[in-house]
CSV table of C-alpha atoms and ligand atoms in Angstrom, one decimal:
chain,number,residue,atom,x,y,z
A,1,UNK,CA,-18.8,12.3,49.4
A,2,UNK,CA,-15.9,11.3,47.5
A,3,UNK,CA,-16.9,9.8,44.1
A,4,UNK,CA,-18.0,6.5,45.3
A,5,UNK,CA,-18.0,4.4,41.9
A,6,UNK,CA,-15.2,1.9,41.6
A,7,UNK,CA,-12.1,3.6,40.0
A,8,UNK,CA,-12.1,0.8,37.2
A,9,UNK,CA,-15.4,2.2,36.0
A,10,UNK,CA,-15.1,6.0,36.2
A,11,UNK,CA,-14.2,6.3,32.5
A,12,UNK,CA,-18.0,5.5,31.9
A,13,UNK,CA,-20.8,8.1,32.0
A,14,UNK,CA,-24.2,7.8,30.8
A,15,UNK,CA,-24.0,5.7,27.5
A,16,UNK,CA,-24.5,7.9,24.3
A,17,UNK,CA,-27.6,5.8,23.6
A,18,UNK,CA,-29.2,6.8,26.6
A,19,UNK,CA,-28.5,10.5,26.0
A,20,UNK,CA,-29.7,10.3,22.5
A,21,UNK,CA,-32.7,8.9,23.0
A,22,UNK,CA,-33.5,11.0,26.0
A,23,UNK,CA,-32.8,13.9,23.7
A,24,UNK,CA,-34.9,12.4,21.0
A,25,UNK,CA,-38.1,12.0,23.3
A,26,UNK,CA,-37.3,15.5,24.7
A,27,UNK,CA,-37.5,17.2,21.3
A,28,UNK,CA,-39.9,14.7,19.9
A,29,UNK,CA,-37.5,13.7,17.4
A,30,UNK,CA,-37.4,10.7,15.2
A,31,UNK,CA,-34.8,8.3,16.9
A,32,UNK,CA,-32.6,6.7,14.5
A,33,UNK,CA,-30.0,6.3,17.5
A,34,UNK,CA,-30.7,3.2,19.1
A,35,UNK,CA,-31.2,0.3,17.2
A,36,UNK,CA,-34.5,-1.1,17.8
A,37,UNK,CA,-37.2,-1.9,15.2
A,38,UNK,CA,-40.7,-0.4,15.4
A,39,UNK,CA,-42.8,-3.3,14.2
A,40,UNK,CA,-43.3,-6.7,16.0
A,41,UNK,CA,-41.6,-9.7,15.5
A,42,UNK,CA,-43.7,-13.0,14.4
A,43,UNK,CA,-47.4,-13.4,15.7
A,44,UNK,CA,-46.6,-17.1,16.5
A,45,UNK,CA,-43.7,-15.7,18.9
A,46,UNK,CA,-45.6,-13.3,20.7
A,47,UNK,CA,-48.7,-15.4,21.0
A,48,UNK,CA,-46.3,-18.5,22.0
A,49,UNK,CA,-44.9,-16.4,25.1
A,50,UNK,CA,-48.5,-15.0,26.2
A,51,UNK,CA,-49.6,-18.4,26.0
A,52,UNK,CA,-46.8,-20.0,28.3
A,53,UNK,CA,-47.5,-17.0,30.7
A,54,UNK,CA,-51.1,-18.0,30.9
A,55,UNK,CA,-50.3,-21.5,31.4
A,56,UNK,CA,-48.2,-20.8,34.3
A,57,UNK,CA,-44.5,-21.1,33.1
A,58,UNK,CA,-43.6,-18.4,35.7
A,59,UNK,CA,-41.1,-19.6,38.2
A,60,UNK,CA,-37.2,-19.7,37.7
A,61,UNK,CA,-36.3,-22.2,34.7
A,62,UNK,CA,-33.0,-24.2,35.1
A,63,UNK,CA,-29.8,-22.1,35.4
A,64,UNK,CA,-28.4,-23.1,32.1
A,65,UNK,CA,-31.7,-22.4,30.2
A,66,UNK,CA,-34.8,-24.2,29.1
A,67,UNK,CA,-33.8,-27.6,27.5
A,68,UNK,CA,-36.2,-26.9,24.7
A,69,UNK,CA,-34.2,-23.6,23.8
A,70,UNK,CA,-30.6,-25.2,24.3
A,71,UNK,CA,-31.7,-28.0,22.0
A,72,UNK,CA,-33.2,-25.6,19.5
A,73,UNK,CA,-30.0,-23.8,19.3
A,74,UNK,CA,-27.9,-26.5,19.0
A,75,UNK,CA,-29.8,-28.0,16.0
A,76,UNK,CA,-30.3,-24.9,14.4
A,77,UNK,CA,-26.1,-24.2,14.7
A,78,UNK,CA,-25.7,-27.4,13.4
A,79,UNK,CA,-28.2,-27.3,10.3
A,80,UNK,CA,-26.9,-23.9,9.3
A,81,UNK,CA,-23.0,-24.1,9.8
A,82,UNK,CA,-22.0,-27.7,10.4
A,83,UNK,CA,-21.2,-26.8,14.0
A,84,UNK,CA,-22.2,-29.5,16.7
A,85,UNK,CA,-22.9,-28.4,20.3
A,86,UNK,CA,-23.9,-30.6,23.1
A,87,UNK,CA,-26.9,-28.8,24.3
A,88,UNK,CA,-26.5,-29.8,27.9
A,89,UNK,CA,-22.8,-28.8,28.2
A,90,UNK,CA,-21.9,-26.6,25.7
A,91,UNK,CA,-25.0,-24.3,25.2
A,92,UNK,CA,-25.9,-21.6,27.7
A,93,UNK,CA,-28.9,-19.3,27.8
A,94,UNK,CA,-28.3,-15.9,29.1
A,95,UNK,CA,-30.4,-12.6,29.3
A,96,UNK,CA,-29.5,-11.3,26.2
A,97,UNK,CA,-26.4,-11.3,24.4
A,98,UNK,CA,-25.0,-8.8,26.9
A,99,UNK,CA,-25.1,-11.1,29.9
A,100,UNK,CA,-23.4,-13.8,27.5
A,101,UNK,CA,-20.6,-11.3,26.7
A,102,UNK,CA,-20.5,-10.1,30.3
A,103,UNK,CA,-20.2,-13.5,31.7
A,104,UNK,CA,-17.7,-14.9,29.1
A,105,UNK,CA,-15.3,-11.7,29.7
A,106,UNK,CA,-15.5,-12.1,33.4
A,107,UNK,CA,-15.1,-15.7,33.8
A,108,UNK,CA,-12.2,-15.9,30.9
A,109,UNK,CA,-10.0,-12.8,31.5
A,110,UNK,CA,-7.8,-11.8,34.3
A,111,UNK,CA,-6.8,-8.5,35.7
A,112,UNK,CA,-4.1,-7.4,33.6
A,113,UNK,CA,-5.1,-9.4,30.3
A,114,UNK,CA,-4.9,-7.9,27.2
A,115,UNK,CA,-8.3,-8.1,24.8
A,116,UNK,CA,-8.0,-7.2,21.3
A,117,UNK,CA,-11.2,-5.8,19.7
A,118,UNK,CA,-12.0,-4.0,16.8
A,119,UNK,CA,-13.0,-0.4,16.6
A,120,UNK,CA,-15.7,1.4,16.4
A,121,UNK,CA,-16.7,-1.5,19.2
A,122,UNK,CA,-20.0,-2.1,20.6
A,123,UNK,CA,-20.1,-0.2,23.7
A,124,UNK,CA,-20.5,-3.3,26.0
A,125,UNK,CA,-17.3,-4.6,25.3
A,126,UNK,CA,-15.5,-1.8,26.6
A,127,UNK,CA,-17.4,-1.8,29.8
A,128,UNK,CA,-17.1,-5.4,30.8
A,129,UNK,CA,-13.4,-5.7,30.0
A,130,UNK,CA,-13.2,-2.7,32.8
A,131,UNK,CA,-15.1,-4.6,35.0
A,132,UNK,CA,-12.8,-7.9,34.6
A,133,UNK,CA,-9.3,-5.4,35.0
A,134,UNK,CA,-8.6,-6.3,31.4
A,135,UNK,CA,-6.9,-3.7,29.3
A,136,UNK,CA,-8.4,-2.9,25.6
A,137,UNK,CA,-6.2,-3.4,22.4
A,138,UNK,CA,-8.3,-1.6,19.8
A,139,UNK,CA,-7.6,-2.6,15.9
A,140,UNK,CA,-9.1,0.2,13.8
A,141,UNK,CA,-12.0,-0.9,11.2
A,142,UNK,CA,-11.6,1.6,8.0
A,143,UNK,CA,-13.6,2.3,5.0
A,144,UNK,CA,-11.8,1.1,2.0
A,145,UNK,CA,-12.5,3.1,-1.0
A,146,UNK,CA,-11.6,0.2,-3.3
A,147,UNK,CA,-14.6,-1.8,-1.6
A,148,UNK,CA,-17.3,0.7,-1.7
A,149,UNK,CA,-16.6,2.1,1.7
A,150,UNK,CA,-16.6,-1.3,3.2
A,151,UNK,CA,-15.0,-1.1,6.5
A,152,UNK,CA,-12.1,-3.6,7.0
A,153,UNK,CA,-8.9,-4.2,9.2
A,154,UNK,CA,-5.2,-4.3,8.3
A,155,UNK,CA,-3.9,-7.7,8.8
A,156,UNK,CA,-0.4,-6.1,10.2
A,157,UNK,CA,-2.0,-3.8,12.6
A,158,UNK,CA,-4.1,-6.6,13.9
A,159,UNK,CA,-0.7,-8.9,14.2
A,160,UNK,CA,0.9,-6.0,16.0
A,161,UNK,CA,-2.0,-5.4,18.6
A,162,UNK,CA,-1.2,-9.2,19.7
A,163,UNK,CA,1.3,-9.5,22.4
A,164,UNK,CA,2.3,-11.9,25.5
A,165,UNK,CA,-0.5,-10.4,27.8
A,166,UNK,CA,-3.2,-11.2,25.0
A,167,UNK,CA,-5.8,-13.6,26.4
A,168,UNK,CA,-9.0,-13.0,24.0
A,169,UNK,CA,-10.0,-11.3,20.7
A,170,UNK,CA,-13.6,-10.2,20.4
A,171,UNK,CA,-15.0,-10.3,16.9
A,172,UNK,CA,-18.1,-8.9,16.0
A,173,UNK,CA,-19.7,-10.1,12.6
A,174,UNK,CA,-21.9,-8.9,11.1
A,175,UNK,CA,-20.3,-5.7,12.7
A,176,UNK,CA,-22.2,-2.9,14.5
A,177,UNK,CA,-21.9,-0.2,13.8
A,178,UNK,CA,-20.2,-0.2,10.3
A,179,UNK,CA,-22.3,-3.1,9.0
A,180,UNK,CA,-19.0,-5.2,7.8
A,181,UNK,CA,-19.4,-8.9,7.3
A,182,UNK,CA,-16.2,-10.3,7.8
A,183,UNK,CA,-15.2,-12.6,4.8
A,184,UNK,CA,-13.8,-16.2,5.1
A,185,UNK,CA,-10.3,-14.7,4.2
A,186,UNK,CA,-10.7,-12.1,7.0
A,187,UNK,CA,-11.9,-14.8,9.3
A,188,UNK,CA,-8.9,-17.1,8.5
A,189,UNK,CA,-6.1,-14.4,9.1
A,190,UNK,CA,-8.0,-14.1,12.7
A,191,UNK,CA,-8.0,-17.8,13.1
A,192,UNK,CA,-4.2,-18.2,12.1
A,193,UNK,CA,-3.3,-15.4,15.0
A,194,UNK,CA,-5.4,-17.3,17.5
A,195,UNK,CA,-3.8,-20.5,16.7
A,196,UNK,CA,-0.5,-19.1,17.0
A,197,UNK,CA,-0.6,-17.1,20.0
A,198,UNK,CA,-3.2,-19.3,21.6
A,199,UNK,CA,-6.2,-16.9,22.2
A,200,UNK,CA,-9.5,-17.3,22.8
A,201,UNK,CA,-12.0,-16.0,20.5
A,202,UNK,CA,-15.2,-14.5,21.6
A,203,UNK,CA,-17.9,-13.6,18.8
A,204,UNK,CA,-20.7,-11.6,19.1
A,205,UNK,CA,-23.1,-12.9,16.1
A,206,UNK,CA,-26.3,-11.2,17.2
A,207,UNK,CA,-26.9,-10.1,13.6
A,208,UNK,CA,-26.2,-13.5,11.9
A,209,UNK,CA,-29.2,-13.7,9.8
A,210,UNK,CA,-29.4,-9.9,9.1
A,211,UNK,CA,-26.9,-9.9,6.0
A,212,UNK,CA,-27.5,-8.4,2.6
A,213,UNK,CA,-26.6,-8.9,-1.0
A,214,UNK,CA,-24.4,-11.8,-1.5
A,215,UNK,CA,-22.9,-11.2,2.0
A,216,UNK,CA,-23.1,-14.5,4.1
A,217,UNK,CA,-22.4,-14.7,7.8
A,218,UNK,CA,-19.5,-17.1,8.6
A,219,UNK,CA,-19.0,-18.0,12.3
A,220,UNK,CA,-15.2,-17.8,13.2
A,221,UNK,CA,-15.9,-21.1,15.0
A,222,UNK,CA,-16.1,-22.7,11.6
A,223,UNK,CA,-12.5,-22.1,10.5
A,224,UNK,CA,-9.6,-24.5,11.2
A,225,UNK,CA,-8.6,-25.1,14.8
A,226,UNK,CA,-11.4,-22.5,16.0
A,227,UNK,CA,-14.4,-24.5,17.4
A,228,UNK,CA,-12.4,-25.3,20.6
A,229,UNK,CA,-11.2,-22.0,21.3
A,230,UNK,CA,-14.3,-20.0,20.6
A,231,UNK,CA,-17.2,-18.8,22.6
A,232,UNK,CA,-19.8,-17.8,20.6
A,233,UNK,CA,-22.6,-15.5,21.4
A,234,UNK,CA,-26.1,-14.9,19.9
A,235,UNK,CA,-29.6,-13.9,20.7
A,236,UNK,CA,-33.2,-13.5,19.9
A,237,UNK,CA,-33.5,-9.8,19.9
A,238,UNK,CA,-32.5,-8.7,16.5
A,239,UNK,CA,-33.3,-11.9,14.7
A,240,UNK,CA,-36.7,-11.8,15.8
A,241,UNK,CA,-37.3,-8.0,16.3
A,242,UNK,CA,-37.7,-8.3,20.3
A,243,UNK,CA,-35.2,-6.5,21.5
A,244,UNK,CA,-36.8,-6.4,24.8
A,245,UNK,CA,-36.8,-9.8,25.5
A,246,UNK,CA,-33.2,-10.2,26.4
A,247,UNK,CA,-32.6,-13.6,25.5
A,248,UNK,CA,-29.3,-14.8,24.3
A,249,UNK,CA,-27.3,-17.8,24.3
A,250,UNK,CA,-23.5,-19.0,24.4
A,251,UNK,CA,-22.1,-21.7,22.5
A,252,UNK,CA,-18.6,-23.5,22.8
A,253,UNK,CA,-16.6,-25.9,24.0
A,254,UNK,CA,-17.3,-27.2,27.8
A,255,UNK,CA,-14.7,-25.5,29.6
A,256,UNK,CA,-15.2,-22.1,28.0
A,257,UNK,CA,-19.1,-22.2,28.5
A,258,UNK,CA,-18.7,-23.4,31.8
A,259,UNK,CA,-16.4,-20.3,32.8
A,260,UNK,CA,-19.3,-18.0,31.8
A,261,UNK,CA,-21.7,-20.2,33.2
A,262,UNK,CA,-19.7,-20.0,36.5
A,263,UNK,CA,-19.7,-16.3,36.6
A,264,UNK,CA,-23.4,-15.9,35.4
A,265,UNK,CA,-24.7,-17.8,38.6
A,266,UNK,CA,-24.1,-14.8,40.3
A,267,UNK,CA,-25.0,-12.0,37.9
A,268,UNK,CA,-28.4,-13.1,36.7
A,269,UNK,CA,-28.5,-16.9,37.7
A,270,UNK,CA,-31.2,-17.4,35.0
A,271,UNK,CA,-33.4,-16.0,32.2
A,272,UNK,CA,-36.8,-15.6,31.7
A,273,UNK,CA,-38.7,-19.2,30.9
A,274,UNK,CA,-41.8,-18.3,28.9
A,275,UNK,CA,-40.0,-16.3,26.3
A,276,UNK,CA,-37.4,-19.2,26.2
A,277,UNK,CA,-39.9,-21.6,25.3
A,278,UNK,CA,-41.7,-19.2,22.5
A,279,UNK,CA,-38.1,-18.4,21.0
A,280,UNK,CA,-37.3,-22.4,20.7
A,281,UNK,CA,-40.5,-22.7,18.6
A,282,UNK,CA,-39.6,-19.5,16.5
A,283,UNK,CA,-36.1,-21.2,15.8
A,284,UNK,CA,-37.5,-24.1,14.2
A,285,UNK,CA,-40.8,-22.6,12.8
A,286,UNK,CA,-40.2,-18.9,11.7
A,287,UNK,CA,-37.3,-19.4,9.3
A,288,UNK,CA,-39.4,-18.0,6.5
A,289,UNK,CA,-40.2,-15.0,8.5
A,290,UNK,CA,-36.7,-14.2,9.3
A,291,UNK,CA,-35.6,-14.3,5.6
A,292,UNK,CA,-38.8,-11.8,4.8
A,293,UNK,CA,-37.4,-9.7,7.8
A,294,UNK,CA,-33.7,-9.8,6.0
A,295,UNK,CA,-35.2,-8.8,2.6
A,296,UNK,CA,-37.3,-6.0,4.2
A,297,UNK,CA,-34.2,-4.4,6.1
A,298,UNK,CA,-32.1,-4.6,2.8
A,299,UNK,CA,-34.7,-2.6,1.1
A,300,UNK,CA,-34.8,-0.2,4.2
A,301,UNK,CA,-30.9,-0.1,4.0
A,302,UNK,CA,-31.4,1.0,0.4
A,303,UNK,CA,-34.2,3.4,1.0
A,304,UNK,CA,-32.2,5.1,4.2
A,305,UNK,CA,-28.9,5.0,2.5
A,306,UNK,CA,-30.1,6.9,-0.9
A,307,UNK,CA,-32.1,9.4,1.1
A,308,UNK,CA,-28.8,10.2,3.3
A,309,UNK,CA,-26.7,10.7,0.2
A,310,UNK,CA,-29.4,12.9,-1.4
A,311,UNK,CA,-29.2,15.1,1.8
A,312,UNK,CA,-25.5,15.2,1.2
A,313,UNK,CA,-24.1,12.8,3.6
A,314,UNK,CA,-21.4,10.5,2.7
A,315,UNK,CA,-22.7,7.2,2.9
A,316,UNK,CA,-20.9,3.7,3.9
A,317,UNK,CA,-22.8,0.7,2.4
A,318,UNK,CA,-23.6,-1.9,5.1
A,319,UNK,CA,-23.6,-5.6,4.3
A,320,UNK,CA,-25.5,-6.3,7.3
A,321,UNK,CA,-27.0,-5.1,10.8
A,322,UNK,CA,-29.6,-2.3,11.5
A,323,UNK,CA,-27.1,0.4,10.9
A,324,UNK,CA,-25.7,2.6,8.1
A,325,UNK,CA,-22.6,4.7,8.8
A,326,UNK,CA,-22.2,8.4,7.4
A,327,UNK,CA,-19.2,10.7,6.8
A,328,UNK,CA,-20.6,14.3,7.8
A,329,UNK,CA,-17.6,16.1,6.3
A,330,UNK,CA,-19.3,16.7,2.9
A,331,UNK,CA,-21.9,18.7,4.9
A,332,UNK,CA,-19.5,21.0,6.2
A,333,UNK,CA,-19.2,19.5,9.6
A,334,UNK,CA,-16.3,17.8,11.3
A,335,UNK,CA,-17.3,16.8,14.7
A,336,UNK,CA,-20.1,13.8,15.0
A,337,UNK,CA,-20.8,14.5,18.8
A,338,UNK,CA,-21.4,18.5,18.0
A,339,UNK,CA,-23.7,17.4,15.1
A,340,UNK,CA,-25.6,14.4,16.9
A,341,UNK,CA,-26.5,16.8,19.8
A,342,UNK,CA,-27.6,19.4,17.6
A,343,UNK,CA,-29.8,17.4,15.4
A,344,UNK,CA,-32.6,16.5,17.6
A,345,UNK,CA,-33.1,20.0,18.4
A,346,UNK,CA,-32.6,21.5,15.1
A,347,UNK,CA,-33.8,18.8,12.7
A,348,UNK,CA,-36.1,16.6,14.6
A,349,UNK,CA,-33.9,13.4,14.2
A,350,UNK,CA,-31.4,11.6,16.5
A,351,UNK,CA,-28.5,9.6,15.6
A,352,UNK,CA,-25.4,8.1,17.2
A,353,UNK,CA,-22.1,9.9,16.6
A,354,UNK,CA,-19.6,7.0,16.0
A,355,UNK,CA,-16.5,8.1,17.9
A,356,UNK,CA,-18.0,7.4,21.2
A,357,UNK,CA,-17.1,3.9,20.1
A,358,UNK,CA,-13.6,4.3,19.5
A,359,UNK,CA,-10.7,4.6,21.8
A,360,UNK,CA,-8.8,6.6,19.2
A,361,UNK,CA,-11.5,9.1,19.1
A,362,UNK,CA,-9.7,10.9,15.7
A,363,UNK,CA,-10.5,7.8,13.7
A,364,UNK,CA,-14.2,8.2,13.7
A,365,UNK,CA,-14.7,11.9,14.6
A,366,UNK,CA,-16.6,12.7,11.4
A,367,UNK,CA,-18.9,9.4,11.7
A,368,UNK,CA,-22.2,9.3,12.7
A,369,UNK,CA,-24.4,6.3,12.5
A,370,UNK,CA,-28.1,6.1,11.6
A,371,UNK,CA,-30.4,3.0,12.2
A,372,UNK,CA,-32.8,2.0,9.2
A,373,UNK,CA,-34.9,-0.8,11.3
A,374,UNK,CA,-37.7,1.5,11.1
A,375,UNK,CA,-41.1,1.7,9.0
A,376,UNK,CA,-40.6,3.1,5.6
A,377,UNK,CA,-42.7,6.4,6.2
A,378,UNK,CA,-40.4,7.0,9.3
A,379,UNK,CA,-37.4,6.6,7.4
A,380,UNK,CA,-38.9,9.2,4.8
A,381,UNK,CA,-40.0,11.3,7.3
A,382,UNK,CA,-36.4,11.6,8.7
A,383,UNK,CA,-34.9,12.2,5.3
A,384,UNK,CA,-37.2,15.0,4.5
A,385,UNK,CA,-36.4,16.6,7.9
A,386,UNK,CA,-32.4,15.9,7.4
A,387,UNK,CA,-32.4,17.1,3.8
A,388,UNK,CA,-34.3,20.5,5.0
A,389,UNK,CA,-31.9,20.9,7.9
A,390,UNK,CA,-28.7,20.3,5.3
A,391,UNK,CA,-30.1,22.9,3.0
A,392,UNK,CA,-31.2,25.2,5.5
B,1,PLP,C1,-27.9,-5.3,20.3
B,1,PLP,C2,-26.4,-5.9,20.2
B,1,PLP,C3,-26.2,-6.6,21.3
B,1,PLP,C4,-27.3,-7.1,22.7
B,1,PLP,O1,-27.9,-8.0,22.6
B,1,PLP,P1,-28.9,-8.4,23.6
B,1,PLP,O2,-29.4,-9.9,23.3
B,1,PLP,O3,-30.1,-7.2,23.6
B,1,PLP,O4,-28.3,-8.2,24.8
B,1,PLP,C5,-24.9,-7.5,21.6
B,1,PLP,N1,-24.0,-7.0,20.3
B,1,PLP,C6,-24.3,-6.3,19.6
B,1,PLP,C7,-23.5,-6.0,18.4
B,1,PLP,C8,-25.6,-5.6,19.3
B,1,PLP,O5,-25.9,-4.8,18.4
């Protein structure tokens, strides 16, 4: 039989995250590849979900999501950022941020439309843009030696990527995999271009709570003229260490949210009900847990970054997320895929080569991403293994 997969998806194989997790399992490696914590979220959240299931909250919730969660999301967004959304028409619950992003792109991008995004890019963006028949226009984030290796974009390159067919810009901040938290000035550059070219912004804010030091998350929708052209997506998975729960939300002006909602009726239709109720409570009641988790992650960042530096990696200090990016050239390697494929078997550690998150592969060939959202003893063990490998 000829290749049965539709032509527009043939550029995609098994994702690198699946491949690395499989390699990690086969070799008994410590998996610092895929970003999921190895400790649980707040007790009240877990018990709240279990209680709802016991109580019989087990049938289809309303398509847009439980009103309790939509209300909690809207109140939280207003309290923390001063952004007001009508929970009935401007907040929509999805099966994780992934489905929110997919429904938004599929509902707003016509075949042939161009989508500007920053690379390295979270892998689902490329997939859904291709599904929509859109065209990716990547703009590189590069480490700035004057900012301690913080990744940032060049405003002229961003301007040059926007053309008459540009429909949307995707902005992920805090940014996976670089850990960059976009500054208000950087957001204002993006906002000005969105206004000038009448673009829709899709923001992926799943790490909004997980920022370190003095970096603070600022939603693009707070910038001048942006509330009414921004679809913002966030999720419970990273905030509450429940990545398996796949519960996210889309927030924006009614016409943009309606576009996502129209599509999502035919993707997943609705999301889990019991978990939505438990998450609604946690958004209100577990702010201290989230703050403590943020502090713990900052210490884990420092712990793994110091260990990787000690082992000989070049380390770019992230301002948020679960991840630290490293430069493997100081170790004498140049190709991240080669090293990442070898590490599980030789060192007993799995990581993700960043080049798979670039269209311009050369930009990221020498970069490898490690996750630090793991117990301290796991991070320490990984550092010992990597140091032994680097010195052997
Ligand atoms: C984890 C992650 C997602 C997916 O979130 P879910 O709620 O699990 O679907 C989306 N974007 C980025 C940048 C992520 O790291």
